[in-house]
GROMACS .gro file of N, CA and C in nm:
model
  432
    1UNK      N    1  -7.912  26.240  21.959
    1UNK     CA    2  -7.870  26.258  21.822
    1UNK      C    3  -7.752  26.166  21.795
    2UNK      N    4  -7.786  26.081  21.693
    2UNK     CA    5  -7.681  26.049  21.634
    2UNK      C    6  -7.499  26.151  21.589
    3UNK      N    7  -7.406  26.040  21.576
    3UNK     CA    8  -7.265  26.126  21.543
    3UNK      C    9  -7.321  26.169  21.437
    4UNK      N   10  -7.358  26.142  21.313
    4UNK     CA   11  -7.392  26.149  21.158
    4UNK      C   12  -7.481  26.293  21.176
    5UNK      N   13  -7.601  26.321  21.267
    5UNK     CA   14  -7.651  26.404  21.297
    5UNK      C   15  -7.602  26.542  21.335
    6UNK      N   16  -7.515  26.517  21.437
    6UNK     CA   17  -7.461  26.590  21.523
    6UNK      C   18  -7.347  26.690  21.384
    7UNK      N   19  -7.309  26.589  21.295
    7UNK     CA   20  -7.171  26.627  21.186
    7UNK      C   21  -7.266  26.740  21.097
    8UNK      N   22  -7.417  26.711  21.068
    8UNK     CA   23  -7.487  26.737  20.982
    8UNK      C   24  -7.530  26.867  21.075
    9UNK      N   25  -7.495  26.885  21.159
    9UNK     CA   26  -7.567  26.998  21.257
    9UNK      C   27  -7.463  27.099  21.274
   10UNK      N   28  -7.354  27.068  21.266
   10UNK     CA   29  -7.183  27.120  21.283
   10UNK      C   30  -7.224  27.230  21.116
   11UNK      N   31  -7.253  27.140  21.008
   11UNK     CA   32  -7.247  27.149  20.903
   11UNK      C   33  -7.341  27.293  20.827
   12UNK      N   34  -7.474  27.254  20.902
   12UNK     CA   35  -7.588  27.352  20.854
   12UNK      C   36  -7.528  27.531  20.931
   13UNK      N   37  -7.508  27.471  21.065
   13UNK     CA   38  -7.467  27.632  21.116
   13UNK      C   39  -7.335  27.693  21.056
   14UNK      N   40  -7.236  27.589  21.025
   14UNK     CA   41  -7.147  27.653  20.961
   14UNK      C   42  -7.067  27.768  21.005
   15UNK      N   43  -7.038  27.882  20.931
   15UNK     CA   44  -7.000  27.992  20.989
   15UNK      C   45  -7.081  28.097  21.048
   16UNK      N   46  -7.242  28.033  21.007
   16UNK     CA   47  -7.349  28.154  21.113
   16UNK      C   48  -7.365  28.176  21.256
   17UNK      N   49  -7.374  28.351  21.271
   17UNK     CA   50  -7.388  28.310  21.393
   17UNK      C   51  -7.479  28.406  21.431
   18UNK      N   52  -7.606  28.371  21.350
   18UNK     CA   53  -7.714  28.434  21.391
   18UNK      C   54  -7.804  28.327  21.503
   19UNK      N   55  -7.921  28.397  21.543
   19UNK     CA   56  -8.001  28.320  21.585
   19UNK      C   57  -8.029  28.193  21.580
   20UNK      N   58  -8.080  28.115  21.492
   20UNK     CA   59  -8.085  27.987  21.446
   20UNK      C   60  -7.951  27.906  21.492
   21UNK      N   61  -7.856  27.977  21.447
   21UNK     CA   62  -7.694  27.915  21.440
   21UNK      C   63  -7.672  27.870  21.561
   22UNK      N   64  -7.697  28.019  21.677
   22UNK     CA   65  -7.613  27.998  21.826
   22UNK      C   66  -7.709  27.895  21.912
   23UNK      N   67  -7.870  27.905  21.845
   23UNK     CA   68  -7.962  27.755  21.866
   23UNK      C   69  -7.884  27.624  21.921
   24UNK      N   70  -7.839  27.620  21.780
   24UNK     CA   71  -7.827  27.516  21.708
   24UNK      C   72  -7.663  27.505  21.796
   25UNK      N   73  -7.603  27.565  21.817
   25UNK     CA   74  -7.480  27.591  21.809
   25UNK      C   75  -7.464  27.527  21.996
   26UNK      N   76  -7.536  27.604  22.074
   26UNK     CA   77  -7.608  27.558  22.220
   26UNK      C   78  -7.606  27.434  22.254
   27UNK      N   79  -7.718  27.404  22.185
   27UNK     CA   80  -7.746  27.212  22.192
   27UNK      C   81  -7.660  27.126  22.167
   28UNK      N   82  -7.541  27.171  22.071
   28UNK     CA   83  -7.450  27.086  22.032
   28UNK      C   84  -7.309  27.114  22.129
   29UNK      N   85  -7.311  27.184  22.192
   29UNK     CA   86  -7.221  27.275  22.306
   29UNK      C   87  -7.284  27.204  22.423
   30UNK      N   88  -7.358  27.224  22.448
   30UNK     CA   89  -7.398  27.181  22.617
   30UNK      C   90  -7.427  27.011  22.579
   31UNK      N   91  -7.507  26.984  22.494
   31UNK     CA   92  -7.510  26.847  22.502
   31UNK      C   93  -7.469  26.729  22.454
   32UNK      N   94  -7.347  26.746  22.376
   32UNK     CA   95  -7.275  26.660  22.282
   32UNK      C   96  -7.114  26.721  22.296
   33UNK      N   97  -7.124  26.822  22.374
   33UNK     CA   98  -6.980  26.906  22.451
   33UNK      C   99  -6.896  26.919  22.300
   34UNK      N  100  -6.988  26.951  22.189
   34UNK     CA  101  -6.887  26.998  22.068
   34UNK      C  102  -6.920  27.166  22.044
   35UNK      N  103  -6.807  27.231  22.120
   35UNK     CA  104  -6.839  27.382  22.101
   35UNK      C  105  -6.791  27.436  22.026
   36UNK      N  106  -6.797  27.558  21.979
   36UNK     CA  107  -6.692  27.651  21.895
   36UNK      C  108  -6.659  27.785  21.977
   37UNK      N  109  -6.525  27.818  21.906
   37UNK     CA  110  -6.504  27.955  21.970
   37UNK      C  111  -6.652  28.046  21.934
   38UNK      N  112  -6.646  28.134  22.002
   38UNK     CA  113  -6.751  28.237  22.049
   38UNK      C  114  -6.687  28.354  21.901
   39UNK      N  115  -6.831  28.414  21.853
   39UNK     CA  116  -6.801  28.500  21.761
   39UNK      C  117  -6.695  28.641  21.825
   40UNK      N  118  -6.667  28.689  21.937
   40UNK     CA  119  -6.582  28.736  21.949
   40UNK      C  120  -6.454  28.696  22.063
   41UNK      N  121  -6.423  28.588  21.968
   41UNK     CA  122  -6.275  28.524  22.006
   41UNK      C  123  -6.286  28.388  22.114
   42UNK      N  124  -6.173  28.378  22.145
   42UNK     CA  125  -6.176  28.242  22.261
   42UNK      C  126  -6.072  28.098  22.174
   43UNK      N  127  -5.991  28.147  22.052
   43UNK     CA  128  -5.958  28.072  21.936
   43UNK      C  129  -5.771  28.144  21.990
   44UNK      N  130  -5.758  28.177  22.117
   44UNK     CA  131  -5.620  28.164  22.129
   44UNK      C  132  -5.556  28.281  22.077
   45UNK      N  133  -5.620  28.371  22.000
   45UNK     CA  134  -5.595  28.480  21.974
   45UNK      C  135  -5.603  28.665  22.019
   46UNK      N  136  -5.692  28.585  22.151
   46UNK     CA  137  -5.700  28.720  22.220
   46UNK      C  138  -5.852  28.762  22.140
   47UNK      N  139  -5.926  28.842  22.206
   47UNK     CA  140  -6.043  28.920  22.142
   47UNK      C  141  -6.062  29.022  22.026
   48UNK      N  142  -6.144  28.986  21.986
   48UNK     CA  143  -6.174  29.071  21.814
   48UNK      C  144  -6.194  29.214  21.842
   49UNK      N  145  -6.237  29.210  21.964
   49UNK     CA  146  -6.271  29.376  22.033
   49UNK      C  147  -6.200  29.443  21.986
   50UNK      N  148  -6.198  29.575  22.047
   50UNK     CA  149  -6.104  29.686  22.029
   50UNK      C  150  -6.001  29.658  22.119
   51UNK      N  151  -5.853  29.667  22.107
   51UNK     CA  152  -5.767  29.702  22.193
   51UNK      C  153  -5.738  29.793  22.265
   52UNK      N  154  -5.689  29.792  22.390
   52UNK     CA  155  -5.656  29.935  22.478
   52UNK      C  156  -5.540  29.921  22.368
   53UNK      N  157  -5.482  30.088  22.396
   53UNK     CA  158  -5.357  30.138  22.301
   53UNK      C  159  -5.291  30.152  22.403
   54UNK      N  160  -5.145  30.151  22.399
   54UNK     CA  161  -5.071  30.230  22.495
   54UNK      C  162  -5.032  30.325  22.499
   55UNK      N  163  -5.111  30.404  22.379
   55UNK     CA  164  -5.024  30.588  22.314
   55UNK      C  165  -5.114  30.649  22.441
   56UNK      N  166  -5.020  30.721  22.508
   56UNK     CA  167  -5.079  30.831  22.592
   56UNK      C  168  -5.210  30.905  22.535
   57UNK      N  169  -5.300  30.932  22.621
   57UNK     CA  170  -5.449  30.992  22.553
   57UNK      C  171  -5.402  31.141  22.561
   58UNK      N  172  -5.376  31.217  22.504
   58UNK     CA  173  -5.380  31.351  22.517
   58UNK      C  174  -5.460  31.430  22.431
   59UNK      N  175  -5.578  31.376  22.443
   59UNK     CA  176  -5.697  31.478  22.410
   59UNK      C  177  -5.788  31.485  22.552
   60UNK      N  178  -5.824  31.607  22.572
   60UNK     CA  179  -5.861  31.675  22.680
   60UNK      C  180  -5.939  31.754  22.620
   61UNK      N  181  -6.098  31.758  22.705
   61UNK     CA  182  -6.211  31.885  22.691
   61UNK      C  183  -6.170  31.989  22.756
   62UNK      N  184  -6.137  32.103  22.705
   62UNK     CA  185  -6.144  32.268  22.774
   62UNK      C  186  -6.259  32.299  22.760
   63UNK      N  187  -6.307  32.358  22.851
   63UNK     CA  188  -6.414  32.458  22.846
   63UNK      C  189  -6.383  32.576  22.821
   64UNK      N  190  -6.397  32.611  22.749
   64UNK     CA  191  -6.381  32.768  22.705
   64UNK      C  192  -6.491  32.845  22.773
   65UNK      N  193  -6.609  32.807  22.766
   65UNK     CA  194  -6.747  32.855  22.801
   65UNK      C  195  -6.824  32.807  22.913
   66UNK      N  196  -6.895  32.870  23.049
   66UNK     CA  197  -6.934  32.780  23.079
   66UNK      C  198  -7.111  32.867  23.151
   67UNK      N  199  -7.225  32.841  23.109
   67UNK     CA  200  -7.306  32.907  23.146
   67UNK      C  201  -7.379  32.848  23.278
   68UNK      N  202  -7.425  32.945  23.398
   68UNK     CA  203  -7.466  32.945  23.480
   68UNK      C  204  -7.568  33.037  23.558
   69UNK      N  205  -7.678  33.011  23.581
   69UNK     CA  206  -7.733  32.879  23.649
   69UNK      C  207  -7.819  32.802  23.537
   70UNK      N  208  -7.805  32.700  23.548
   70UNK     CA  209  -7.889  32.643  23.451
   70UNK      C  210  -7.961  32.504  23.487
   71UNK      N  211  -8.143  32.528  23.466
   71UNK     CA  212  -8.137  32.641  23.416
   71UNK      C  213  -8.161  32.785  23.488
   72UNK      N  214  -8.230  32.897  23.367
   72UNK     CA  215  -8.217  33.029  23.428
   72UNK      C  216  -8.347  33.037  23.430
   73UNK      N  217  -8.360  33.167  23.519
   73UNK     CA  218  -8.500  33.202  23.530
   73UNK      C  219  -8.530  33.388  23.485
   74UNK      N  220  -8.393  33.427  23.557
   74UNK     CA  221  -8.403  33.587  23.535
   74UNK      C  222  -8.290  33.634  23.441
   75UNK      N  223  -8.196  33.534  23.443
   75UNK     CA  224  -8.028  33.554  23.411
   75UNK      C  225  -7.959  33.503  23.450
   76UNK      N  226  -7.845  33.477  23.314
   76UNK     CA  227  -7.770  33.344  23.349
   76UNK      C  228  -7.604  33.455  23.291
   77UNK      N  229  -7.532  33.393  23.388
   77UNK     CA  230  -7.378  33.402  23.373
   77UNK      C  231  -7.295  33.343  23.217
   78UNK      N  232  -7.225  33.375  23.154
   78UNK     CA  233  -7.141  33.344  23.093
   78UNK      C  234  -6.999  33.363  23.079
   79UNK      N  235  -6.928  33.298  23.147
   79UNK     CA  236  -6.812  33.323  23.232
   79UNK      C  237  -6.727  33.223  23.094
   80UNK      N  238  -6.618  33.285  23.006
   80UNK     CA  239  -6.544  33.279  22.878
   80UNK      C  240  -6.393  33.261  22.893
   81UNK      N  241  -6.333  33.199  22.832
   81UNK     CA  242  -6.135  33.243  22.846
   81UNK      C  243  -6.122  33.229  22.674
   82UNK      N  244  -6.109  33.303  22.590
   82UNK     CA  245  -6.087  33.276  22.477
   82UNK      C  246  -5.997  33.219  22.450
   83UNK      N  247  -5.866  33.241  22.508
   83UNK     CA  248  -5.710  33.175  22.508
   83UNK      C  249  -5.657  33.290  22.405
   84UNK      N  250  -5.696  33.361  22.392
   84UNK     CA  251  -5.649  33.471  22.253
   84UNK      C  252  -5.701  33.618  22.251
   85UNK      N  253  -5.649  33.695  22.217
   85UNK     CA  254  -5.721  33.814  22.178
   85UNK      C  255  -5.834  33.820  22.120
   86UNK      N  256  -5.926  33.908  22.131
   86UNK     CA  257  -6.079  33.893  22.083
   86UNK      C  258  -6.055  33.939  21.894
   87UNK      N  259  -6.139  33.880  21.807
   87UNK     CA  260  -6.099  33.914  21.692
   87UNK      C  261  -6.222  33.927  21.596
   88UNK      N  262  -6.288  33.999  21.626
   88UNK     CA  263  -6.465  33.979  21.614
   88UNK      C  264  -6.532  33.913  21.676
   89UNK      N  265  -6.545  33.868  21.778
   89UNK     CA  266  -6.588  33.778  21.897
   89UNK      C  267  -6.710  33.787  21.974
   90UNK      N  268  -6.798  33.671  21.935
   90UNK     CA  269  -6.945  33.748  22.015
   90UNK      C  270  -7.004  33.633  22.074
   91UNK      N  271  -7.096  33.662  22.196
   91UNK     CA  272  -7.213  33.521  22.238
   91UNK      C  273  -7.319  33.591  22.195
   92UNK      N  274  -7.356  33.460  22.139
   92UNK     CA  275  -7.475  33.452  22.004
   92UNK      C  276  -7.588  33.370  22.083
   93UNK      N  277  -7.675  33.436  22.102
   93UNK     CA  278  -7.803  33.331  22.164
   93UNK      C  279  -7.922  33.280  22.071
   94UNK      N  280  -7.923  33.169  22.041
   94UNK     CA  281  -8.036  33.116  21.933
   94UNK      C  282  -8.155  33.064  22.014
   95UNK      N  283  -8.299  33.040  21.988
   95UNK     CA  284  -8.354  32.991  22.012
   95UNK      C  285  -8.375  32.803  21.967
   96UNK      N  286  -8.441  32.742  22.002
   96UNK     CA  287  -8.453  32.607  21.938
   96UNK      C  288  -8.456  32.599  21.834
   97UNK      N  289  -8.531  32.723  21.709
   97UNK     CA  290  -8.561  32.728  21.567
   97UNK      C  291  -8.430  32.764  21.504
   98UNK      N  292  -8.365  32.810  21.541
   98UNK     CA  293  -8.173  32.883  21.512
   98UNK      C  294  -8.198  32.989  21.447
   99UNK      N  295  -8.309  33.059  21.541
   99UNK     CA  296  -8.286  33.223  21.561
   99UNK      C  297  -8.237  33.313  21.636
  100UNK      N  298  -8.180  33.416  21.563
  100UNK     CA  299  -8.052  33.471  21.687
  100UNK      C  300  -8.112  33.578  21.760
  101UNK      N  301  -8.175  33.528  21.902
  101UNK     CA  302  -8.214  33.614  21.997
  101UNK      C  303  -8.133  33.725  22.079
  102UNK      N  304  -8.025  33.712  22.120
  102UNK     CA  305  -7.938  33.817  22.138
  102UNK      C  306  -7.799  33.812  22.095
  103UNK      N  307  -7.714  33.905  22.044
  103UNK     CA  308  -7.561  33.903  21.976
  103UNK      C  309  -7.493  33.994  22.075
  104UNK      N  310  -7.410  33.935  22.154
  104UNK     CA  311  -7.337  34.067  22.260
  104UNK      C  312  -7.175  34.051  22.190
  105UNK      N  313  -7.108  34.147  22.161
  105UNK     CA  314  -6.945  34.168  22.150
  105UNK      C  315  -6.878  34.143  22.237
  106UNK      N  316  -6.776  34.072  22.221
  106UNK     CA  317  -6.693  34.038  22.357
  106UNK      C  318  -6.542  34.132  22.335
  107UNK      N  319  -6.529  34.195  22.437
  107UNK     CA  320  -6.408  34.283  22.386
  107UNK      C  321  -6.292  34.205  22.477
  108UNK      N  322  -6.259  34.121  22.564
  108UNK     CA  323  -6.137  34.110  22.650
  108UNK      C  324  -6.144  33.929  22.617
  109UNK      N  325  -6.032  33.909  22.629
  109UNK     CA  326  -5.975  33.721  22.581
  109UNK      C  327  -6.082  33.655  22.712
  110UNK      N  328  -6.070  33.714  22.854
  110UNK     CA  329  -6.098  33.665  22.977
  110UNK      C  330  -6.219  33.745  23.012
  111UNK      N  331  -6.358  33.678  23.035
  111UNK     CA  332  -6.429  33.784  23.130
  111UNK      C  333  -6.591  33.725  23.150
  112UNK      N  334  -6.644  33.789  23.179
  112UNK     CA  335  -6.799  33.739  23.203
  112UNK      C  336  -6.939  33.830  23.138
  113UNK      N  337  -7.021  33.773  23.092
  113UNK     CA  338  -7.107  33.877  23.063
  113UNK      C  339  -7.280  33.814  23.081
  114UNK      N  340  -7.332  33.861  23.150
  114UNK     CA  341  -7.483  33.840  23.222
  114UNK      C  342  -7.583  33.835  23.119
  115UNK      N  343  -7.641  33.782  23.047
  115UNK     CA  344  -7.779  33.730  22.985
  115UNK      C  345  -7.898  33.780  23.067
  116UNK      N  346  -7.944  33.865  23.055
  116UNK     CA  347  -8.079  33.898  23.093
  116UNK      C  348  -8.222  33.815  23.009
  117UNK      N  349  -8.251  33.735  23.078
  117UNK     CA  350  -8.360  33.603  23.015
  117UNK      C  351  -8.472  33.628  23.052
  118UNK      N  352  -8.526  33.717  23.141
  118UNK     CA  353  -8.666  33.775  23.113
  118UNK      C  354  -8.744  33.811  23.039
  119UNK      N  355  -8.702  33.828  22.902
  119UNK     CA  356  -8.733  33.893  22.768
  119UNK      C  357  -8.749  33.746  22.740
  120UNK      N  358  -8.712  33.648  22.753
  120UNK     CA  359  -8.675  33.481  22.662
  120UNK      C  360  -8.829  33.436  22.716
  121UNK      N  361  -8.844  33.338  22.602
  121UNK     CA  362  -8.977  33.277  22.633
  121UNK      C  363  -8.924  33.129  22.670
  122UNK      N  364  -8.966  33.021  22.756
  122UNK     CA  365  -8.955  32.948  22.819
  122UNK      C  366  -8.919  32.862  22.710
  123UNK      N  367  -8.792  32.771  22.739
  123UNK     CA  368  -8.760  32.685  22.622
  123UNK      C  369  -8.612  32.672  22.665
  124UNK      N  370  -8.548  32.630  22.488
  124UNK     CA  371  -8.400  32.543  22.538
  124UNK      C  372  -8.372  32.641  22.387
  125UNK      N  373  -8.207  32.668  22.495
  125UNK     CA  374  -8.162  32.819  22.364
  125UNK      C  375  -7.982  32.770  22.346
  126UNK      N  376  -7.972  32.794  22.232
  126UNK     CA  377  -7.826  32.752  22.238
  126UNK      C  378  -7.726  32.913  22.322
  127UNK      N  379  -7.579  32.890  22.303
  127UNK     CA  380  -7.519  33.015  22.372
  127UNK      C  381  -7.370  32.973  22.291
  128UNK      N  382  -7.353  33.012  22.204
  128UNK     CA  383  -7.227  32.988  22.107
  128UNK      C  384  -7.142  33.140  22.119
  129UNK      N  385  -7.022  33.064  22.110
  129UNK     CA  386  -6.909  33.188  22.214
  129UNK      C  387  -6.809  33.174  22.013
  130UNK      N  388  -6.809  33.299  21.921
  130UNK     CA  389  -6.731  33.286  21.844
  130UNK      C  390  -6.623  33.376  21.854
  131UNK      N  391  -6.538  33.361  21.783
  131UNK     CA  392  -6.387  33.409  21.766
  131UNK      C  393  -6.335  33.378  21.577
  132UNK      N  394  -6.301  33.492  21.537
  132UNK     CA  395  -6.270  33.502  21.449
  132UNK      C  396  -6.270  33.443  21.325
  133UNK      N  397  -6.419  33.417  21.355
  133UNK     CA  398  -6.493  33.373  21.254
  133UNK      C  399  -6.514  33.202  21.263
  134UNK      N  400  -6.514  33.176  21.363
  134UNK     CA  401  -6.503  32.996  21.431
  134UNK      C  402  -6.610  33.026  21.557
  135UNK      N  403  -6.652  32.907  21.542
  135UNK     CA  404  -6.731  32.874  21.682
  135UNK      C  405  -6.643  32.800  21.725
  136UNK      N  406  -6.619  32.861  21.880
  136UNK     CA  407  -6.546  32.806  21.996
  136UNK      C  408  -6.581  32.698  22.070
  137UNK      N  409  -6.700  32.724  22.089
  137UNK     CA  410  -6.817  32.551  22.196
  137UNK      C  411  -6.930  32.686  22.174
  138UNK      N  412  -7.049  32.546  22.204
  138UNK     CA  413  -7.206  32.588  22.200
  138UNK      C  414  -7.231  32.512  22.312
  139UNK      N  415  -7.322  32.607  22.445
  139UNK     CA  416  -7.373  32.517  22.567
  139UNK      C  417  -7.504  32.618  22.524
  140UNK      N  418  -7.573  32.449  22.634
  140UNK     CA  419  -7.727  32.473  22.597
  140UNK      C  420  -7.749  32.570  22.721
  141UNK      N  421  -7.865  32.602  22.746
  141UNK     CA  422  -7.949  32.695  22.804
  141UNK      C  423  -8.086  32.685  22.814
  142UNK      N  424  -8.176  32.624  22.952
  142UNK     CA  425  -8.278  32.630  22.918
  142UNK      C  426  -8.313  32.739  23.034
  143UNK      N  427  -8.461  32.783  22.978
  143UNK     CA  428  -8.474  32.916  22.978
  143UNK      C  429  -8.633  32.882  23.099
  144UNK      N  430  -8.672  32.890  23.182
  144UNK     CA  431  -8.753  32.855  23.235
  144UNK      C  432  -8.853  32.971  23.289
   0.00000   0.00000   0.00000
């Protein structure tokens, strides 16, 4: 390719940097050694990416809830810490359709209470732990 070519080729890709562009963009990079910075960065400025932050991460998953064995076959554990006094507080078992197959009361902040799943027909059931009128976490449950 001609220089005149090569200017006219600089010209058509322009600021694209789709398919056609990075083509076009290639040939004139590897074989005429006229490159451009890369659509995310290489222009001396550091990357367009996201930056690490240096603010301490202090968000952390608690488990409030945690069901076991899963899955179940006869009955599964639900072992709870509310962090609070109970204040209408129940595990709510739905099926896949978000029908509520069993509602048990939880009376103590800390404790465990056994799911009898023999009655359950084979499938995937939610297990939502509420408190005073909030859902706390929802773990799944499949029911085998």
């Amino acid at each position: 390719m001609s220089e005149a070519e090569q200017d006219q080729l600089e010209l058509i890709i322009a600021d694209a940097y789709d398919r056609p562009a990075t083509w076009a963009q290639n040939l004139l990079c590897f074989h005429y050694d006229r490159c451009r910075a890369p659509l995310t960065g290489g222009d001396d400025e550091g990357p367009k990416s996201l930056q690490a932050s240096n603010a301490p991460q202090t968000m952390t998953t608690t488990r409030i809830m945690q069901v076991v064995p899963n899955p179940a076959t006869a009955w599964a554990a639900c072992t709870y810490d509310l962090g609070a006094e109970p204040d209408g507080a129940f595990i709510i078992v739905k099926d896949a359709m978000g029908r509520t197959v069993q509602t048990t009361k939880v009376g103590a902040a800390k404790g465990q209470i056994v799911l009898d799943t023999r009655s359950f027909a084979n499938g995937l059931y939610t297990v939502e732990l509420l408190n005073a009128g909030r859902t706390l976490q929802v773990e799944k449950l499949m029911v085998e």
